[in-house]
C-alpha cells in the first residue's frame, strides 16, 4: 500500500522542455543587458577621459574642491568647538560644497551672496521676531507665519527680474532660507543672536577657505576665460570664412573637409559669454585685467561676431548646395572672391591679435582699407564680367543653350555667384562693425599702443 | 581785567563765507544721489511690474513658494518633534527653499536628486565610517579624510560630464555635501543611523510638499512650456519671413516697422529649449502629453528652426541695405517673391498648427507642393526677366548708362534681387527640413490624424 501510495504521487505535467529555453532566453537577455551597460560605462569612461585630457583644469578643480573640504574638516577636527552634525562644522562644510565654483568670479559671487544674504536675512528675522514678541503670544505665530509667506513670495518673484537673476539669484535663495530658519526656530531673541554669531563666523571661515583655495591654486578667472573665448572666436570666424570660400572654389568635391565649422561655436557662445561676463565683474584685478575692466563691452563684441557668424552660416549653406555656378564663371571669379574673403579674414585675425595681446594695432585700419579696396575691385570684376559678354542675351535666353564658342551662360547660373558676392560684401560690412566694437573695447580697457614692435612680436610667437 | 580778559578771547578766523557753500554743495550732491537712487528704484519697480503683468504665473510661483514654506513650518509647529534650528524642521525648510523650482519637472528633478543623493551618500558614508572604525583609532581620521577628499574630487569632476551635468548636477552636489557631513560628524555608527532616518523622513516631507504644491496649484509644466515655445517659434518664423519680404517691397522706406524681428527670439532659444527638454523628461504624463513623449525630438525641430532663422537674419540684413535693386526690377519681381515667401510661411504656419493642436495635418504636403511649385515659377520668372531684355548687353555695360527707353539695368543691380531669390530658395529648403523633423515628431508622439475637421476647427478658434 505504502509503496503503491508512493507511486500514486502525481507528477505534475512539468514543461521541462520549455524551462531550459526560458532560462536560456533570460540568460541571453541578462547577458545582453550586462554587455549593454558595460558598453555604456565604457562610453562614459571614454567621455570623462576626453574631458580630462582636453582640459586638465577641470580635474584640478575637482582636486581643489577635495582640498578645500579637507581643510575645512581639519580645521574643525583641531578646534574644541566641534560638536557633530547640526553644529558649526556643518555650516562651514556646506559653505565650501555649495560656494566653491569653477571660476574665481563665481566663487566670490556665491560667497558674497551667501554671506550678505545671511546677515541681511538674519537681522530682518531677529527684528521681526522682536516685533512679534511684543505683540503677545497669540499674535506671535501669526505674524511670523505671515512674514515668512510674504517675504518668501516677494523674494522668489524678484528672482525673475533679470538684473537680480544675473547677480543675486543665489543670495535671494539664501535670504529666504535664513529668514525661514530664524522664523521657524525657537522664540528667544538672545539664543538667536548667539546662533547668528556662530553662523556668521562659520560662513566667514567657509567662504575664506573657498576664495583662497580657488584664487591661490591654479586659479581659473572668468574674466580671462571670457577674454580667451572672444579672441579665439575671432580666429574661428576668420578660419571659417577662409575655409568656406576655399572649399567653394575647390576643384574636386571629394576632399571637402569640415575645417570651416568654427563659426558654429560662435553661434552658440551667447549664453556662455553672458555668464562669464557676469562672473568676471566680481573678480579682483588679475593678470592684465585692471579694476573695472569693460567686461560688458565683450558682450557687444560677441553680438557683432554672432551677427557675422549668421552670414557665414548662410554662406556655408551654399557650398554644398546643388545649384552651383558654371565652372567657367567660377574660374573667372575665384581670384576676386578669394582676395575679398582673405582680406576680411585678415581684419578678423588682426582683431584677434589685438585682443589677445591687448595692444592697439596700427595695422587694423590698413587691413580695413585693404578690405574696402577689395570690395571695390570685386565690384569692378563683376562689371568686367558683363563686358566680356559672359551673360546671355535675350535671344539666347529663350533657348537655354550654352554653346561654348559664344561663352553664354543662362541668367539663373549667375545667381549662386551673385549671392556669394552679396554675402561676402555683407560679411565685410559686419566685420567693420566688429572692428568698431573691438576698438571701443580697446579704448575702454586702455589697451597699450603698439610702440614696441619687437616686444609684441615676441608675444605672438 | 576780567572784562578785558573777556575781550581778549581770540575769535578764530572762521571762513564763514565758505562753509555754507560746502554744505550746500554736499546738500546738492546728496539730493542728486537720492534722486538718482529713487529713479533706479522706480525703474526697478517698473521692470518688476512689467514682468508681473506680462506673465502672472511668475507672481503665482512666488505665492506658491510662500505657501509651501508656510505649510512646512505649520507642519512642524503642530508636531512635538519640533526642536529649533539644527533639528529636523530645518532640513524640511531647506528642502522646500532649495528644491522648489518654477516648473514641475525641475522641482521633481531637484527633489529626486536631493533624496537619492542623500540616501546614496548616507549609505556609502556609513559604510566608510564602519570600515574606518575597524581600522583602529589612529587610522580612522586618515581614512575618513582621504575618502572625503577623493570622493569630493571625483564627484566634482563628474559634474563637467555633459550627461551628468544635464540630469544630476544638483544630485552630485548633495552627494558631496551629505558624504562630508557623515564623515566630518561624530564617530558612532548608531547615532548616524538615527540621524539618517530623521534626515530621510524630513526630506521626504519637504519634497512631497514641494511636488504637490507645484503640481496642484497652477502647475507650470516644462513640457507644456517647451511645446508652446516650439509652435510659437514656428509662428514667429512665418511672421518674420512674411514681414521681411513685405518690407523689402514696400514703396516708402519711412513706415518700415520692426514687426519682423521674431526670428531673433528663435536665434536665442537654444539654451532655453535644452533646459526645458531636460526638465520635461522628469514630468509625469500631463494634459495631452503621454508618458515618454519625445521631448528630445523638440530639440531637433528647434535646431532646424534656428538654421532657417539664420537665413532670415541674413535676408533681413538686406532690407535696410544701401544697395537696392532698381524699382523697375523690384516691381517685376514683387509678385513672385511675395508668392514664394508666403507659400513658405504658409507651410510654417501649418506646421505651427499641427504642433499646437497635436493633429497630423493633411494640408502640410499640399502646402509643401505649393511651395515647390512657387520655387519653380520663381525660377521661370527669372528666365522671363532675361527674355524681356531687362539685362544689360555687353556694349551697354561698359558705359553704365540706363536710359529708360531701352530698359537696361547694370549687372550689379541684379545682385540684390538675385541674392534675395537665392536666400528665399534656400529658406524653402530649410523649411522642408523643418517639415521632416515636425513629421518625425508627429510620428513619435503619435499625433492624432485629422479626421474630425469640425473638432479641429474648434481648437483653432
PDB file of N, CA and C in Angstrom, chain A residues 120-160:
ATOM      1  N   UNK A 120      21.819  89.855   6.200  1.00  0.00           N
ATOM      2  CA  UNK A 120      20.612  90.668   5.983  1.00  0.00           C
ATOM      3  C   UNK A 120      19.363  89.953   6.493  1.00  0.00           C
ATOM      4  N   UNK A 121      19.207  88.699   6.063  1.00  0.00           N
ATOM      5  CA  UNK A 121      18.009  87.951   6.458  1.00  0.00           C
ATOM      6  C   UNK A 121      18.006  87.719   7.958  1.00  0.00           C
ATOM      7  N   UNK A 122      19.199  87.464   8.527  1.00  0.00           N
ATOM      8  CA  UNK A 122      19.294  87.255   9.968  1.00  0.00           C
ATOM      9  C   UNK A 122      18.829  88.480  10.732  1.00  0.00           C
ATOM     10  N   UNK A 123      19.302  89.674  10.307  1.00  0.00           N
ATOM     11  CA  UNK A 123      18.912  90.867  11.073  1.00  0.00           C
ATOM     12  C   UNK A 123      17.427  91.170  10.899  1.00  0.00           C
ATOM     13  N   UNK A 124      16.916  91.035   9.673  1.00  0.00           N
ATOM     14  CA  UNK A 124      15.485  91.274   9.487  1.00  0.00           C
ATOM     15  C   UNK A 124      14.690  90.252  10.301  1.00  0.00           C
ATOM     16  N   UNK A 125      15.164  89.003  10.272  1.00  0.00           N
ATOM     17  CA  UNK A 125      14.476  87.940  11.004  1.00  0.00           C
ATOM     18  C   UNK A 125      14.415  88.235  12.496  1.00  0.00           C
ATOM     19  N   UNK A 126      15.548  88.648  13.067  1.00  0.00           N
ATOM     20  CA  UNK A 126      15.574  88.966  14.502  1.00  0.00           C
ATOM     21  C   UNK A 126      14.639  90.134  14.781  1.00  0.00           C
ATOM     22  N   UNK A 127      14.644  91.123  13.873  1.00  0.00           N
ATOM     23  CA  UNK A 127      13.755  92.287  14.039  1.00  0.00           C
ATOM     24  C   UNK A 127      12.290  91.867  14.055  1.00  0.00           C
ATOM     25  N   UNK A 128      11.912  91.056  13.072  1.00  0.00           N
ATOM     26  CA  UNK A 128      10.520  90.603  13.001  1.00  0.00           C
ATOM     27  C   UNK A 128      10.170  89.781  14.243  1.00  0.00           C
ATOM     28  N   UNK A 129      11.132  88.970  14.660  1.00  0.00           N
ATOM     29  CA  UNK A 129      10.955  88.175  15.870  1.00  0.00           C
ATOM     30  C   UNK A 129      10.654  89.061  17.072  1.00  0.00           C
ATOM     31  N   UNK A 130      11.423  90.134  17.190  1.00  0.00           N
ATOM     32  CA  UNK A 130      11.277  91.054  18.325  1.00  0.00           C
ATOM     33  C   UNK A 130       9.888  91.703  18.274  1.00  0.00           C
ATOM     34  N   UNK A 131       9.497  92.174  17.058  1.00  0.00           N
ATOM     35  CA  UNK A 131       8.181  92.807  16.903  1.00  0.00           C
ATOM     36  C   UNK A 131       7.079  91.816  17.276  1.00  0.00           C
ATOM     37  N   UNK A 132       7.205  90.580  16.745  1.00  0.00           N
ATOM     38  CA  UNK A 132       6.186  89.565  17.012  1.00  0.00           C
ATOM     39  C   UNK A 132       6.095  89.279  18.506  1.00  0.00           C
ATOM     40  N   UNK A 133       7.269  89.276  19.151  1.00  0.00           N
ATOM     41  CA  UNK A 133       7.336  89.036  20.596  1.00  0.00           C
ATOM     42  C   UNK A 133       6.548  90.087  21.377  1.00  0.00           C
ATOM     43  N   UNK A 134       6.631  91.330  20.896  1.00  0.00           N
ATOM     44  CA  UNK A 134       5.966  92.437  21.590  1.00  0.00           C
ATOM     45  C   UNK A 134       4.440  92.361  21.451  1.00  0.00           C
ATOM     46  N   UNK A 135       3.978  91.642  20.438  1.00  0.00           N
ATOM     47  CA  UNK A 135       2.534  91.643  20.165  1.00  0.00           C
ATOM     48  C   UNK A 135       1.763  90.587  20.953  1.00  0.00           C
ATOM     49  N   UNK A 136       2.442  89.902  21.807  1.00  0.00           N
ATOM     50  CA  UNK A 136       1.736  88.917  22.625  1.00  0.00           C
ATOM     51  C   UNK A 136       1.788  87.520  22.038  1.00  0.00           C
ATOM     52  N   UNK A 137       1.532  86.527  22.895  1.00  0.00           N
ATOM     53  CA  UNK A 137       1.728  85.133  22.499  1.00  0.00           C
ATOM     54  C   UNK A 137       0.773  84.673  21.415  1.00  0.00           C
ATOM     55  N   UNK A 138      -0.432  85.256  21.404  1.00  0.00           N
ATOM     56  CA  UNK A 138      -1.411  84.792  20.421  1.00  0.00           C
ATOM     57  C   UNK A 138      -1.071  85.232  19.009  1.00  0.00           C
ATOM     58  N   UNK A 139      -0.669  86.498  18.923  1.00  0.00           N
ATOM     59  CA  UNK A 139      -0.375  87.058  17.603  1.00  0.00           C
ATOM     60  C   UNK A 139       0.973  86.585  17.039  1.00  0.00           C
ATOM     61  N   UNK A 140       1.887  86.218  17.966  1.00  0.00           N
ATOM     62  CA  UNK A 140       3.264  85.918  17.548  1.00  0.00           C
ATOM     63  C   UNK A 140       3.367  84.923  16.381  1.00  0.00           C
ATOM     64  N   UNK A 141       2.801  83.701  16.524  1.00  0.00           N
ATOM     65  CA  UNK A 141       2.951  82.766  15.398  1.00  0.00           C
ATOM     66  C   UNK A 141       2.304  83.269  14.121  1.00  0.00           C
ATOM     67  N   UNK A 142       1.201  84.017  14.264  1.00  0.00           N
ATOM     68  CA  UNK A 142       0.531  84.548  13.069  1.00  0.00           C
ATOM     69  C   UNK A 142       1.455  85.507  12.340  1.00  0.00           C
ATOM     70  N   UNK A 143       2.052  86.432  13.103  1.00  0.00           N
ATOM     71  CA  UNK A 143       2.956  87.414  12.486  1.00  0.00           C
ATOM     72  C   UNK A 143       4.142  86.711  11.832  1.00  0.00           C
ATOM     73  N   UNK A 144       4.721  85.742  12.543  1.00  0.00           N
ATOM     74  CA  UNK A 144       5.890  85.042  11.999  1.00  0.00           C
ATOM     75  C   UNK A 144       5.532  84.306  10.710  1.00  0.00           C
ATOM     76  N   UNK A 145       4.421  83.563  10.747  1.00  0.00           N
ATOM     77  CA  UNK A 145       3.987  82.834   9.560  1.00  0.00           C
ATOM     78  C   UNK A 145       3.751  83.773   8.386  1.00  0.00           C
ATOM     79  N   UNK A 146       3.024  84.848   8.670  1.00  0.00           N
ATOM     80  CA  UNK A 146       2.697  85.793   7.598  1.00  0.00           C
ATOM     81  C   UNK A 146       3.954  86.404   7.016  1.00  0.00           C
ATOM     82  N   UNK A 147       4.904  86.757   7.906  1.00  0.00           N
ATOM     83  CA  UNK A 147       6.118  87.403   7.388  1.00  0.00           C
ATOM     84  C   UNK A 147       6.911  86.427   6.519  1.00  0.00           C
ATOM     85  N   UNK A 148       6.981  85.153   6.919  1.00  0.00           N
ATOM     86  CA  UNK A 148       7.697  84.166   6.104  1.00  0.00           C
ATOM     87  C   UNK A 148       7.029  84.039   4.738  1.00  0.00           C
ATOM     88  N   UNK A 149       5.698  83.889   4.754  1.00  0.00           N
ATOM     89  CA  UNK A 149       4.980  83.687   3.497  1.00  0.00           C
ATOM     90  C   UNK A 149       5.181  84.866   2.557  1.00  0.00           C
ATOM     91  N   UNK A 150       4.965  86.081   3.098  1.00  0.00           N
ATOM     92  CA  UNK A 150       5.032  87.266   2.234  1.00  0.00           C
ATOM     93  C   UNK A 150       6.449  87.497   1.731  1.00  0.00           C
ATOM     94  N   UNK A 151       7.430  87.452   2.657  1.00  0.00           N
ATOM     95  CA  UNK A 151       8.809  87.709   2.228  1.00  0.00           C
ATOM     96  C   UNK A 151       9.281  86.649   1.228  1.00  0.00           C
ATOM     97  N   UNK A 152       8.926  85.389   1.480  1.00  0.00           N
ATOM     98  CA  UNK A 152       9.344  84.329   0.551  1.00  0.00           C
ATOM     99  C   UNK A 152       8.727  84.543  -0.824  1.00  0.00           C
ATOM    100  N   UNK A 153       7.449  84.935  -0.852  1.00  0.00           N
ATOM    101  CA  UNK A 153       6.777  85.152  -2.139  1.00  0.00           C
ATOM    102  C   UNK A 153       7.428  86.301  -2.897  1.00  0.00           C
ATOM    103  N   UNK A 154       7.649  87.420  -2.197  1.00  0.00           N
ATOM    104  CA  UNK A 154       8.235  88.592  -2.860  1.00  0.00           C
ATOM    105  C   UNK A 154       9.648  88.278  -3.336  1.00  0.00           C
ATOM    106  N   UNK A 155      10.440  87.638  -2.453  1.00  0.00           N
ATOM    107  CA  UNK A 155      11.825  87.346  -2.815  1.00  0.00           C
ATOM    108  C   UNK A 155      11.875  86.367  -3.981  1.00  0.00           C
ATOM    109  N   UNK A 156      11.007  85.354  -3.969  1.00  0.00           N
ATOM    110  CA  UNK A 156      11.003  84.394  -5.070  1.00  0.00           C
ATOM    111  C   UNK A 156      10.657  85.079  -6.378  1.00  0.00           C
ATOM    112  N   UNK A 157       9.663  85.978  -6.327  1.00  0.00           N
ATOM    113  CA  UNK A 157       9.309  86.693  -7.554  1.00  0.00           C
ATOM    114  C   UNK A 157      10.484  87.530  -8.054  1.00  0.00           C
ATOM    115  N   UNK A 158      11.228  88.147  -7.113  1.00  0.00           N
ATOM    116  CA  UNK A 158      12.332  89.029  -7.530  1.00  0.00           C
ATOM    117  C   UNK A 158      13.397  88.267  -8.314  1.00  0.00           C
ATOM    118  N   UNK A 159      13.446  86.932  -8.149  1.00  0.00           N
ATOM    119  CA  UNK A 159      14.432  86.145  -8.892  1.00  0.00           C
ATOM    120  C   UNK A 159      14.137  86.130 -10.389  1.00  0.00           C
ATOM    121  N   UNK A 160      12.941  86.518 -10.787  1.00  0.00           N
ATOM    122  CA  UNK A 160      12.616  86.572 -12.223  1.00  0.00           C
ATOM    123  C   UNK A 160      13.089  87.862 -12.880  1.00  0.00           C
TER     124      UNK A 160
END
